Short mmCIF file of the N, C-alpha and C atoms (twelve columns), coordinates in Angstrom:
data_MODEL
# 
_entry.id   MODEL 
# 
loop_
_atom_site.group_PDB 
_atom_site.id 
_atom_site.type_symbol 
_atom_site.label_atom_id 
_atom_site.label_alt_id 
_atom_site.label_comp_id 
_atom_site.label_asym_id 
_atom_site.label_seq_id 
_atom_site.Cartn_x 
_atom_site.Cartn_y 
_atom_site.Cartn_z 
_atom_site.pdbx_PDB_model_num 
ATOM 1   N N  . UNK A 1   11.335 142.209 87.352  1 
ATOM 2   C CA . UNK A 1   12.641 142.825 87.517  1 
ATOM 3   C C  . UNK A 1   12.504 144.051 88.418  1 
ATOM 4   N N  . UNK A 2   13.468 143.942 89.624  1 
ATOM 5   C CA . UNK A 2   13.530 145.074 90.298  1 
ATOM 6   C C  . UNK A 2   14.201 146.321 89.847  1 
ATOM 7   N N  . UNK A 3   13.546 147.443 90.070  1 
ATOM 8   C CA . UNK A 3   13.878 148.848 89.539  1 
ATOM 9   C C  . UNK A 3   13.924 150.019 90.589  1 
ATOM 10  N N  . UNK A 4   14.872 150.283 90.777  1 
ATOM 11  C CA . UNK A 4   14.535 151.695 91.941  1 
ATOM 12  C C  . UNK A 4   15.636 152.686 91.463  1 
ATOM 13  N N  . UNK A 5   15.035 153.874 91.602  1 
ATOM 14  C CA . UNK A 5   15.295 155.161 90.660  1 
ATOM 15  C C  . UNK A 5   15.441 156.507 91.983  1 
ATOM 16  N N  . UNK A 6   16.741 156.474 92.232  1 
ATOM 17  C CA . UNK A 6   17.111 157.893 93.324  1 
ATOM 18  C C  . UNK A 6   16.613 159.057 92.440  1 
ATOM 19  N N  . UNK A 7   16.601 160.038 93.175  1 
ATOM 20  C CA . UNK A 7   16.560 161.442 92.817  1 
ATOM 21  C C  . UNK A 7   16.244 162.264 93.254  1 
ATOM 22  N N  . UNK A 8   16.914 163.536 92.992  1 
ATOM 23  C CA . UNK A 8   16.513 165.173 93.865  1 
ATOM 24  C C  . UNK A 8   17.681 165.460 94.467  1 
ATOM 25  N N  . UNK A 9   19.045 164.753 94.119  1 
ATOM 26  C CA . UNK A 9   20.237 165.347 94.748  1 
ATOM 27  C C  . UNK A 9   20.666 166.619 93.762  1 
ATOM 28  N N  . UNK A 10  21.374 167.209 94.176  1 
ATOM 29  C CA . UNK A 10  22.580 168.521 93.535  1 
ATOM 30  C C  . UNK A 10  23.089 168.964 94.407  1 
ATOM 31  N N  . UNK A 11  23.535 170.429 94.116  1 
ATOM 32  C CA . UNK A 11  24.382 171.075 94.629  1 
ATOM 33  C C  . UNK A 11  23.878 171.906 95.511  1 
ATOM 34  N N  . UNK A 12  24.523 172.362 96.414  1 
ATOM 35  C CA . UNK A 12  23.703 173.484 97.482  1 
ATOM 36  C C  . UNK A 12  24.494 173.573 98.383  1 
ATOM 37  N N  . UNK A 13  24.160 175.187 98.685  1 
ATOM 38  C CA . UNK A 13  25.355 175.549 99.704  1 
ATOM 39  C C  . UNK A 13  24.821 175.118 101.305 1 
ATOM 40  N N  . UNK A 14  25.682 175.389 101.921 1 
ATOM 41  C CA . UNK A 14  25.642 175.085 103.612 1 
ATOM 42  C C  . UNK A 14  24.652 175.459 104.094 1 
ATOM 43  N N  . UNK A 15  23.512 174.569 104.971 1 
ATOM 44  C CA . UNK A 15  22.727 175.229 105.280 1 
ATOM 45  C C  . UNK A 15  21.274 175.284 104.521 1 
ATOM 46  N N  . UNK A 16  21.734 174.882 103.324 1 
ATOM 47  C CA . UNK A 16  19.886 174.519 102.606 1 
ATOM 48  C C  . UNK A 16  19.541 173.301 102.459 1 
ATOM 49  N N  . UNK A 17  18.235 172.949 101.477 1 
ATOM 50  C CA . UNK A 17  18.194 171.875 101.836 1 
ATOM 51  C C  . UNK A 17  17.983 171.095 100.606 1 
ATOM 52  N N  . UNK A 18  17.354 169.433 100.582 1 
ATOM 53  C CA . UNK A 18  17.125 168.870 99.207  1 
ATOM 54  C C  . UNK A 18  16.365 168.303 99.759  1 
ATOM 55  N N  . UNK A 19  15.483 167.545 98.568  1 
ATOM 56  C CA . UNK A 19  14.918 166.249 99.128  1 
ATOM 57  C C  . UNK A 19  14.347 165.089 98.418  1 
ATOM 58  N N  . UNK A 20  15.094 164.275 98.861  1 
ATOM 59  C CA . UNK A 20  15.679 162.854 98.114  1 
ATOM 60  C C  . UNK A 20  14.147 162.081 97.529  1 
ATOM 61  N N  . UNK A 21  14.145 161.182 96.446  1 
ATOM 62  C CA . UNK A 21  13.047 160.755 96.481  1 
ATOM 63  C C  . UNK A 21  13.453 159.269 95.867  1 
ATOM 64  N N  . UNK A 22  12.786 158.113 96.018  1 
ATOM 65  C CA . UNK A 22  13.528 157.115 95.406  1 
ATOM 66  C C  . UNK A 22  12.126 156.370 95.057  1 
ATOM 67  N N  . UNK A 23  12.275 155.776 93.759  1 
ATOM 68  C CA . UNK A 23  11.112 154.971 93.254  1 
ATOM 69  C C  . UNK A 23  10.945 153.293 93.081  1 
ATOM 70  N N  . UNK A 24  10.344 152.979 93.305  1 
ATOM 71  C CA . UNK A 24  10.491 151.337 93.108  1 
ATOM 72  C C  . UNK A 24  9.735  150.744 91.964  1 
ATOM 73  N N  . UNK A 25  10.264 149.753 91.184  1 
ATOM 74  C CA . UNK A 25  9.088  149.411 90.635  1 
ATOM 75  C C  . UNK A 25  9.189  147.389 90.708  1 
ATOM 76  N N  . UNK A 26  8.570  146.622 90.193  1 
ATOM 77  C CA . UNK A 26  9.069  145.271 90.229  1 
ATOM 78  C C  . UNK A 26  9.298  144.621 91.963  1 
ATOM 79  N N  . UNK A 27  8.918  145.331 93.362  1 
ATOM 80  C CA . UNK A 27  8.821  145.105 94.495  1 
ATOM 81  C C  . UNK A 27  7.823  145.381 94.972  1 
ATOM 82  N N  . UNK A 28  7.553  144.407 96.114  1 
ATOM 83  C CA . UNK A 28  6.508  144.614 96.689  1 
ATOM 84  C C  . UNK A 28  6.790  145.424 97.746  1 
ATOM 85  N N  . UNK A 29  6.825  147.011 97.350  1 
ATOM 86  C CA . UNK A 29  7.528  148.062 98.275  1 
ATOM 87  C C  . UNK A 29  6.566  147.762 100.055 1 
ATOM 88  N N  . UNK A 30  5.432  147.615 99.932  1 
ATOM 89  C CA . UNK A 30  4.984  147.789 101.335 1 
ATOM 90  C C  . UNK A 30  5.401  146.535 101.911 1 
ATOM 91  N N  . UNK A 31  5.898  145.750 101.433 1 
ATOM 92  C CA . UNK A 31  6.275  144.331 102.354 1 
ATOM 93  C C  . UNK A 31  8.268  144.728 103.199 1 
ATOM 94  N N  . UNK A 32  8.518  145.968 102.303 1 
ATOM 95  C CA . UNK A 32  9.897  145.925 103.290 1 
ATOM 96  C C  . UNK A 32  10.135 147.604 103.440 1 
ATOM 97  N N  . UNK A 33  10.915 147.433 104.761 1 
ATOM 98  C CA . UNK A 33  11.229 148.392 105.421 1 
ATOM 99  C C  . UNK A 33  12.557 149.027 104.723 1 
ATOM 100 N N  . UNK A 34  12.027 149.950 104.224 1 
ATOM 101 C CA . UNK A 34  13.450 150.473 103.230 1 
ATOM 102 C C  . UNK A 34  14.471 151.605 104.074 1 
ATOM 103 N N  . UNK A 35  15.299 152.113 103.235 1 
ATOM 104 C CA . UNK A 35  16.456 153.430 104.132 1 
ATOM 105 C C  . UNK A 35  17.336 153.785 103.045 1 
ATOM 106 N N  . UNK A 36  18.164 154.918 103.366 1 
ATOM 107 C CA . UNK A 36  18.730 155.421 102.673 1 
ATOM 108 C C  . UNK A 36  20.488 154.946 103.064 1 
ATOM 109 N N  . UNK A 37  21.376 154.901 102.332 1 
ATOM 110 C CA . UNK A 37  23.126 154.934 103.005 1 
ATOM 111 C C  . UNK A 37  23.284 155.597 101.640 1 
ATOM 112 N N  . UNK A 38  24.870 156.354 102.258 1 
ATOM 113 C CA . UNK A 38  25.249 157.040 101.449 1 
ATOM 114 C C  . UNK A 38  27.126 156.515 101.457 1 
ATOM 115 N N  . UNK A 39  27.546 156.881 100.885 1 
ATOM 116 C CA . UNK A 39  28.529 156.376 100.267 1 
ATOM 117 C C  . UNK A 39  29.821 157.582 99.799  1 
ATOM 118 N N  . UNK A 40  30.487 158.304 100.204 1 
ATOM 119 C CA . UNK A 40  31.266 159.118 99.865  1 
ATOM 120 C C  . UNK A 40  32.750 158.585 99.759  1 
ATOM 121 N N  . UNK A 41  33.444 159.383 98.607  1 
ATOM 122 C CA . UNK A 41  34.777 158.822 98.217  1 
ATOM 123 C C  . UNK A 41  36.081 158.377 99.567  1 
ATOM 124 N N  . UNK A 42  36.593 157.886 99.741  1 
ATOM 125 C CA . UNK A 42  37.533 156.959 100.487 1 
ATOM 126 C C  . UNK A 42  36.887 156.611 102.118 1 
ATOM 127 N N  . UNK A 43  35.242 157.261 102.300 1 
ATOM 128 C CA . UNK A 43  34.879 156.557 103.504 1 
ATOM 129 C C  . UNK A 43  33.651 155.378 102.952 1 
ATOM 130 N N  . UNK A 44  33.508 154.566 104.635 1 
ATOM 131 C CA . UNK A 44  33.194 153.686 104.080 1 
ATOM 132 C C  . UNK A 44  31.283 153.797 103.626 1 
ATOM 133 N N  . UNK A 45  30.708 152.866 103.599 1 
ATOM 134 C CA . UNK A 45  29.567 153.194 103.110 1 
ATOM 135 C C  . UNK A 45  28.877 153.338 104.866 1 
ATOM 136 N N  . UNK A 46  27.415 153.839 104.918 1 
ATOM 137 C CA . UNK A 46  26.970 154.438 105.832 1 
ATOM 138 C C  . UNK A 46  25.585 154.317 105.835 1 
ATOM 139 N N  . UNK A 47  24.905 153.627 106.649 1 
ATOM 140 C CA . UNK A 47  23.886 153.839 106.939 1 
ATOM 141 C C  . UNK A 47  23.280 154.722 107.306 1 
ATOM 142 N N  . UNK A 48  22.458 155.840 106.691 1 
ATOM 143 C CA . UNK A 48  21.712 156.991 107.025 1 
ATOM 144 C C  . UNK A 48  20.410 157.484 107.706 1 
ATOM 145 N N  . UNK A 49  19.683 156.723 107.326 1 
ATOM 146 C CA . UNK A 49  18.305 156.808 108.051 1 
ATOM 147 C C  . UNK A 49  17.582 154.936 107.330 1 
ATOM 148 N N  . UNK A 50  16.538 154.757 107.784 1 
ATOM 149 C CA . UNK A 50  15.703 153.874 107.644 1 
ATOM 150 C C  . UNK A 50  14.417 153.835 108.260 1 
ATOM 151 N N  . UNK A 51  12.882 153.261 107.599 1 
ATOM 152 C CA . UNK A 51  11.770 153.250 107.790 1 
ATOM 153 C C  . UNK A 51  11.314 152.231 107.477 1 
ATOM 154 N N  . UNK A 52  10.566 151.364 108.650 1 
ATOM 155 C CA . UNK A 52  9.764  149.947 107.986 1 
ATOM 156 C C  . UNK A 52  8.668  150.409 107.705 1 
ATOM 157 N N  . UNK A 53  8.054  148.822 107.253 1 
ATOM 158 C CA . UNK A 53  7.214  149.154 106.418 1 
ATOM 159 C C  . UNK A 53  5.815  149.789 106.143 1 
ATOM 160 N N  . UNK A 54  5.375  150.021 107.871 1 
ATOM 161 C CA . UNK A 54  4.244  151.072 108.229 1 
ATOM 162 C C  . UNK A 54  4.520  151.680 108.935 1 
ATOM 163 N N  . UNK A 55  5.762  152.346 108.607 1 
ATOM 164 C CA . UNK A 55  6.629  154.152 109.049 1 
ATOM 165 C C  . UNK A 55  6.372  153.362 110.249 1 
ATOM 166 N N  . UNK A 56  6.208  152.340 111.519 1 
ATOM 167 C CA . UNK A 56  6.084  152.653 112.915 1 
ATOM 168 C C  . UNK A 56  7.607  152.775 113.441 1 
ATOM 169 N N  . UNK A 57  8.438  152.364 112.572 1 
ATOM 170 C CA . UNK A 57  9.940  152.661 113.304 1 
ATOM 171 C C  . UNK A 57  10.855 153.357 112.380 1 
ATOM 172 N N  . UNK A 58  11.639 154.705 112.564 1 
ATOM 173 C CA . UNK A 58  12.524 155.218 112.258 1 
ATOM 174 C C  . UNK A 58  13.824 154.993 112.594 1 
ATOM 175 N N  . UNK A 59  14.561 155.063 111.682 1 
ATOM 176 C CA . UNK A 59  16.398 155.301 112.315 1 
ATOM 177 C C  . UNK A 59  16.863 156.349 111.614 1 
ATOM 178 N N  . UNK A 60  17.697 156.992 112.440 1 
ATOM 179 C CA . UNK A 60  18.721 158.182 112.028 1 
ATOM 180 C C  . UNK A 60  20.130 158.209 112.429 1 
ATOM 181 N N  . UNK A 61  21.042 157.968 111.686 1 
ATOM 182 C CA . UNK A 61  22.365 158.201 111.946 1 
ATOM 183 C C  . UNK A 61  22.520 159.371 112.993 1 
ATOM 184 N N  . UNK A 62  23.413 159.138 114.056 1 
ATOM 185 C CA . UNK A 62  23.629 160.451 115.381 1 
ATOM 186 C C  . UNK A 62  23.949 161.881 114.218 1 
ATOM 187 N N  . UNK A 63  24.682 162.107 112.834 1 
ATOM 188 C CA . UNK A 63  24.878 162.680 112.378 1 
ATOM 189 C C  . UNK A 63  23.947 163.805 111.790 1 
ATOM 190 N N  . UNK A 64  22.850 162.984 111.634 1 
ATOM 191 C CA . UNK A 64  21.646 163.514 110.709 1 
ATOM 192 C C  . UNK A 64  20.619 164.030 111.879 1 
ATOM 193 N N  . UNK A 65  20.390 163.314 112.756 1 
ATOM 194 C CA . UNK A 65  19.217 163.586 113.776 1 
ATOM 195 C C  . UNK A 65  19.051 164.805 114.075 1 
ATOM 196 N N  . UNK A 66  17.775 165.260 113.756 1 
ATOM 197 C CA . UNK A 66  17.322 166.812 113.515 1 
ATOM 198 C C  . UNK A 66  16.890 167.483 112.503 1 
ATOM 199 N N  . UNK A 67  17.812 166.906 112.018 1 
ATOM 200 C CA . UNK A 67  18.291 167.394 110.089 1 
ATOM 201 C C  . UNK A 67  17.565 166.652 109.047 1 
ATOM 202 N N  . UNK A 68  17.486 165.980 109.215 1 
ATOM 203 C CA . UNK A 68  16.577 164.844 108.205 1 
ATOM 204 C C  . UNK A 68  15.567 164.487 108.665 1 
ATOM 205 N N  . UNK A 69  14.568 163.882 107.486 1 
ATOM 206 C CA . UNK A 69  13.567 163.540 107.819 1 
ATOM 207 C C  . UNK A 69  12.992 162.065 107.135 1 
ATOM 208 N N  . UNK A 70  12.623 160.733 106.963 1 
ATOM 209 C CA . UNK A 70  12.647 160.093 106.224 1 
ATOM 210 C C  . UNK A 70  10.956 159.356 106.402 1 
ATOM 211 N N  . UNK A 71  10.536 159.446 105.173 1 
ATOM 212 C CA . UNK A 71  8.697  159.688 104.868 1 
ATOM 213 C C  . UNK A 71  8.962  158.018 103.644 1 
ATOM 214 N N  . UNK A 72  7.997  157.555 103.956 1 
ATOM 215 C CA . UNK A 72  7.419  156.668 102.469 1 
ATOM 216 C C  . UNK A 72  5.962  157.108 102.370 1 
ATOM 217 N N  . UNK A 73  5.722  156.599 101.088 1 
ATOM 218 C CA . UNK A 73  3.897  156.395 100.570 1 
ATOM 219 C C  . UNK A 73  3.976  154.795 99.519  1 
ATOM 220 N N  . UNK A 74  3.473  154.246 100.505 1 
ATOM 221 C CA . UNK A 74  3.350  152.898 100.068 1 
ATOM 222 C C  . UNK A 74  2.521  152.920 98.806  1 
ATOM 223 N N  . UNK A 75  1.536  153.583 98.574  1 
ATOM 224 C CA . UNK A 75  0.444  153.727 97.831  1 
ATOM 225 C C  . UNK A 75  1.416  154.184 96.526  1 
ATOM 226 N N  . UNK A 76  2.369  154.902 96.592  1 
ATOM 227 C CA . UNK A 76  3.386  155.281 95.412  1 
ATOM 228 C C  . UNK A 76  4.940  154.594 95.194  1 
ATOM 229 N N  . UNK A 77  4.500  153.290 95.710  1 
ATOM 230 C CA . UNK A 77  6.113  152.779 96.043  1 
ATOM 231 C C  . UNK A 77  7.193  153.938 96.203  1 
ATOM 232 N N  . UNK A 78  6.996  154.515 97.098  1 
ATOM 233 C CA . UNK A 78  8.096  156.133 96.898  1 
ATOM 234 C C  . UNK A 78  8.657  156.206 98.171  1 
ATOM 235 N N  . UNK A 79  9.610  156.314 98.130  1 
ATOM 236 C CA . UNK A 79  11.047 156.531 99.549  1 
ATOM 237 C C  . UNK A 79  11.375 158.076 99.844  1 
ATOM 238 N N  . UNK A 80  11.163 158.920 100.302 1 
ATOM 239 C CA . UNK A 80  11.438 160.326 100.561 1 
ATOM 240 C C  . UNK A 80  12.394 160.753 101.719 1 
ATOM 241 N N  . UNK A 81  13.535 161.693 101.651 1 
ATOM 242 C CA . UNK A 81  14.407 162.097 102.461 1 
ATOM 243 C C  . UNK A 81  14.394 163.512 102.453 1 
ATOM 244 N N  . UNK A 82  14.123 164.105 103.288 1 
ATOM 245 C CA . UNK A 82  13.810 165.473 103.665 1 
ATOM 246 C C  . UNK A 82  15.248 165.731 104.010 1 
ATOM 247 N N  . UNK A 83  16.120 166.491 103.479 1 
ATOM 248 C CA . UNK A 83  17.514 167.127 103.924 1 
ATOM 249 C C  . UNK A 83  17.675 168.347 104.591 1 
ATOM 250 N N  . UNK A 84  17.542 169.077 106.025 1 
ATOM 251 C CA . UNK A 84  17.567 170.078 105.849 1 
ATOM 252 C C  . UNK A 84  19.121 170.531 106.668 1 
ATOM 253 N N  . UNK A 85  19.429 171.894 106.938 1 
ATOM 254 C CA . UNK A 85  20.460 171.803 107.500 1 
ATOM 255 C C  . UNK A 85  21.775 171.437 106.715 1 
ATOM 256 N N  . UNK A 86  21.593 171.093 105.604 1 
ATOM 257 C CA . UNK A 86  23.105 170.600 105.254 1 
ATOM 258 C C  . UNK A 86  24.310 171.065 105.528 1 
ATOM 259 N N  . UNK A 87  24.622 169.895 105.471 1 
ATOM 260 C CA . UNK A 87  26.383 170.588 105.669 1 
ATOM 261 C C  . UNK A 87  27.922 169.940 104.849 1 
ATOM 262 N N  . UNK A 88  28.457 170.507 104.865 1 
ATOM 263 C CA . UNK A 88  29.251 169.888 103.429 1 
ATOM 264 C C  . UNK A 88  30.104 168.403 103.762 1 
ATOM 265 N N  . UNK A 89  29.964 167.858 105.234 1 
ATOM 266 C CA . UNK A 89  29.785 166.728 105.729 1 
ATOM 267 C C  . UNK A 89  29.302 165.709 104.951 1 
ATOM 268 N N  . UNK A 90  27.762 165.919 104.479 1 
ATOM 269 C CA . UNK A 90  26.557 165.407 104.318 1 
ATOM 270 C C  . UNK A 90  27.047 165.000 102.401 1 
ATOM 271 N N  . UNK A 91  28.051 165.407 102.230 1 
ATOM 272 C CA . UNK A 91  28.539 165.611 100.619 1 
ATOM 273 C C  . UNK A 91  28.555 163.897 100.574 1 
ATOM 274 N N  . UNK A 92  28.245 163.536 99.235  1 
ATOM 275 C CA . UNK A 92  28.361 161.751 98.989  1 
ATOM 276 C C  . UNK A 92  26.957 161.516 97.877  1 
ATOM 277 N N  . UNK A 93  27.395 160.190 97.357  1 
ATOM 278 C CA . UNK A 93  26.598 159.964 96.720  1 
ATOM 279 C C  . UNK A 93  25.525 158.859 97.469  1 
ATOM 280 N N  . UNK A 94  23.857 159.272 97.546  1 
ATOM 281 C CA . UNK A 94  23.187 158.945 98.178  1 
ATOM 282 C C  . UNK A 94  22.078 157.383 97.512  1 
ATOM 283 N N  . UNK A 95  22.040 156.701 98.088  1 
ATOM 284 C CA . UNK A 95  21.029 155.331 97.611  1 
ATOM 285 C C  . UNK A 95  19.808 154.682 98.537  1 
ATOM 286 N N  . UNK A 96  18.971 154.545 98.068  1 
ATOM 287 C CA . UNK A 96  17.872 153.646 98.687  1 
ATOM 288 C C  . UNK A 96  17.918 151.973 98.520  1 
ATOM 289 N N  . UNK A 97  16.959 151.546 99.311  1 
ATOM 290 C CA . UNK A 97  17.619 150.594 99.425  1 
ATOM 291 C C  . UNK A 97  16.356 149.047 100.333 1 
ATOM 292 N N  . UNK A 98  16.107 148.446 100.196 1 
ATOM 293 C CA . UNK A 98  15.641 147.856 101.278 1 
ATOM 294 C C  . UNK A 98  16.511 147.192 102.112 1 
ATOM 295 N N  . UNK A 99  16.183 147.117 103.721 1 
ATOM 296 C CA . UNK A 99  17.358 146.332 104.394 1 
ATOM 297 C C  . UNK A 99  16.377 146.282 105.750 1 
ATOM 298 N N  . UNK A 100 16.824 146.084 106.736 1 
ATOM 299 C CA . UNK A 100 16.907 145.731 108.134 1 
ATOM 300 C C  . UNK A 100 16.398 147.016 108.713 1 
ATOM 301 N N  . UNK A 101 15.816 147.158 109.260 1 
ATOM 302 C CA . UNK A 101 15.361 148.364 109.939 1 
ATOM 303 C C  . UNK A 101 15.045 148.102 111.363 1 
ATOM 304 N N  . UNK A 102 15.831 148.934 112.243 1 
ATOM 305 C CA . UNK A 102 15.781 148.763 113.700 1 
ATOM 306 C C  . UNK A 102 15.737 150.074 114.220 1 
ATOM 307 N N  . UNK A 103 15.677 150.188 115.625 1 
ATOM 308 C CA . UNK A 103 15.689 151.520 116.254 1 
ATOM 309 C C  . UNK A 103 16.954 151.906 116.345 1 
ATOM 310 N N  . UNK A 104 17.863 151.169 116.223 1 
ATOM 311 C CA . UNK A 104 19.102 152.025 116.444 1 
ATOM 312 C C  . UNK A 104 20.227 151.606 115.147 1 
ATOM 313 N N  . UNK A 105 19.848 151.210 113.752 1 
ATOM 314 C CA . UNK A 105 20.215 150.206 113.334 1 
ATOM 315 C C  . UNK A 105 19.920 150.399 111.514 1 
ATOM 316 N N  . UNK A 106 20.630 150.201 110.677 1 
ATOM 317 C CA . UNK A 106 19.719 150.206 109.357 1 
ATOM 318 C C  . UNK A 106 20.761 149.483 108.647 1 
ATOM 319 N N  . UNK A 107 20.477 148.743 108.222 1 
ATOM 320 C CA . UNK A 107 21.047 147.184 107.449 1 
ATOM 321 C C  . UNK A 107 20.767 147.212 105.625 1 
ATOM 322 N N  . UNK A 108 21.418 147.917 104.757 1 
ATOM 323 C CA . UNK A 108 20.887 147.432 103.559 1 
ATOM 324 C C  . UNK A 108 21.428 146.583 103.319 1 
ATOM 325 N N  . UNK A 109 20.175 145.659 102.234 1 
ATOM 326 C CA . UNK A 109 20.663 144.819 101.664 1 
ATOM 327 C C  . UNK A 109 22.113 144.723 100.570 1 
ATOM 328 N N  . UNK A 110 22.487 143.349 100.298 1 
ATOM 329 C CA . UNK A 110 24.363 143.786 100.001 1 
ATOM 330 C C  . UNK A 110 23.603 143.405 98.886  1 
ATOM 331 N N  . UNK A 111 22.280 142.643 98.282  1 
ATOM 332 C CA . UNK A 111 22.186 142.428 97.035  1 
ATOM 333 C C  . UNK A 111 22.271 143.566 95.937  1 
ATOM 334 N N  . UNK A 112 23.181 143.980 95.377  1 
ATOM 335 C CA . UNK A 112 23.221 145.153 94.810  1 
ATOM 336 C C  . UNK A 112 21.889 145.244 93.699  1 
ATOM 337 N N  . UNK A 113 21.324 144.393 92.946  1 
ATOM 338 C CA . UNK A 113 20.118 144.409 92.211  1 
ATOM 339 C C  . UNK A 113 18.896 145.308 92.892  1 
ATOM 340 N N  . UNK A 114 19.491 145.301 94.163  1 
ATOM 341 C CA . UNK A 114 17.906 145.810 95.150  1 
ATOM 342 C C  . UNK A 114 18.541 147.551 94.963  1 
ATOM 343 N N  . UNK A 115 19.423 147.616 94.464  1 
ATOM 344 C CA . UNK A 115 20.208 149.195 94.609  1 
ATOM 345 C C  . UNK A 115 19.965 150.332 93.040  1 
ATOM 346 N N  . UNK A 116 19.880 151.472 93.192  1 
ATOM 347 C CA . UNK A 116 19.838 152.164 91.971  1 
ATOM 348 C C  . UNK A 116 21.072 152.750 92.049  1 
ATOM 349 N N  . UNK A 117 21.201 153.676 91.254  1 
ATOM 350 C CA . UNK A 117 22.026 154.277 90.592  1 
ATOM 351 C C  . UNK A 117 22.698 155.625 91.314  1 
ATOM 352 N N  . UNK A 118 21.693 155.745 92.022  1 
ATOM 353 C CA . UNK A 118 22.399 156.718 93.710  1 
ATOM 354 C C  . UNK A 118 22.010 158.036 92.899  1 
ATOM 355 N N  . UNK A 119 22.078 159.444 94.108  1 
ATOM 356 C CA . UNK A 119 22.187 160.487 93.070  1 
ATOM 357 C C  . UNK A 119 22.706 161.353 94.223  1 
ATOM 358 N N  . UNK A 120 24.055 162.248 93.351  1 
ATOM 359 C CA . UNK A 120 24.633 162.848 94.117  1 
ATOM 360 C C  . UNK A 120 24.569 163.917 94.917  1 
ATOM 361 N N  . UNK A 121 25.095 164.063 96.093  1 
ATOM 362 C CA . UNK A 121 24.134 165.240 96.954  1 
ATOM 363 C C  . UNK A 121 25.842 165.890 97.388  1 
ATOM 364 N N  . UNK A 122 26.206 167.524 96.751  1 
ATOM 365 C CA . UNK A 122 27.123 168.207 97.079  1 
ATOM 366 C C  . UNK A 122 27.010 169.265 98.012  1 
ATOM 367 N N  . UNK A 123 27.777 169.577 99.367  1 
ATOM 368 C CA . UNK A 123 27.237 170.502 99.874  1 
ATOM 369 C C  . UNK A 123 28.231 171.790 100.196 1 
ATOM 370 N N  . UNK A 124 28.260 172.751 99.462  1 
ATOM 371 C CA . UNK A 124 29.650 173.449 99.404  1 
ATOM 372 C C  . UNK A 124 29.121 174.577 100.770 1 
ATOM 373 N N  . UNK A 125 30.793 174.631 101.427 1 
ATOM 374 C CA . UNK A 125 31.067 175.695 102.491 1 
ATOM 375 C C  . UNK A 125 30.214 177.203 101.879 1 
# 
């Protein structure tokens, strides 16, 4: 049974930072190229960053680029999102995910089983 566990979101004002961590368990995390989308109330969902499966390719939403940073350790089935810069933009509830990973491109999967429980990232003015 697949298990993946967000965490390290809260609250924080403009300008600081968080950083996301997501766990897997029940996958064979080094066989897929995972990413983060985030999801905020009446927009639609969003692809955020993404990393295959031996970090050689990154994606970053035009939004984030600069600002984020997105790390795995295969050795810890562990997904990491470096937030810095926030901005109250960046407000939504955040998920990992495996999907499609391209250079310009990040595809999660729609199987929601492959999805956790998200954890929310607020970023007040």
């Amino acid at each position: 049974q697949v298990k993946v566990v967000e965490s390290g979101g809260g609250l924080v004002q403009a300008g600081g930072s968080l950083r996301l961590s997501c766990t897997t368990s029940g996958l064979s995390f080094d066989d897929f190229a995972m990413g983060w989308f985030r999801q905020a109330p009446g927009k639609e969902r969003e692809g955020v960053s993404c990393i295959t499966w031996n970090s050689g390719v990154t994606y970053y939403t035009d939004s984030v680029k600069g600002r984020f940073t997105i790390t795995r350790d295969n050795a810890k089935s562990t997904l990491y999102l470096q937030m810095d810069s926030l901005k109250p933009e960046d407000t939504a509830m955040y998920y990992c995910a495996p999907g499609r990973c391209y250079y310009n491109q990040y595809d999660p999967t729609d199987d929601v089983g492959f999805w956790g429980q998200g954890t929310q990232v607020t970023v007040s003015s």
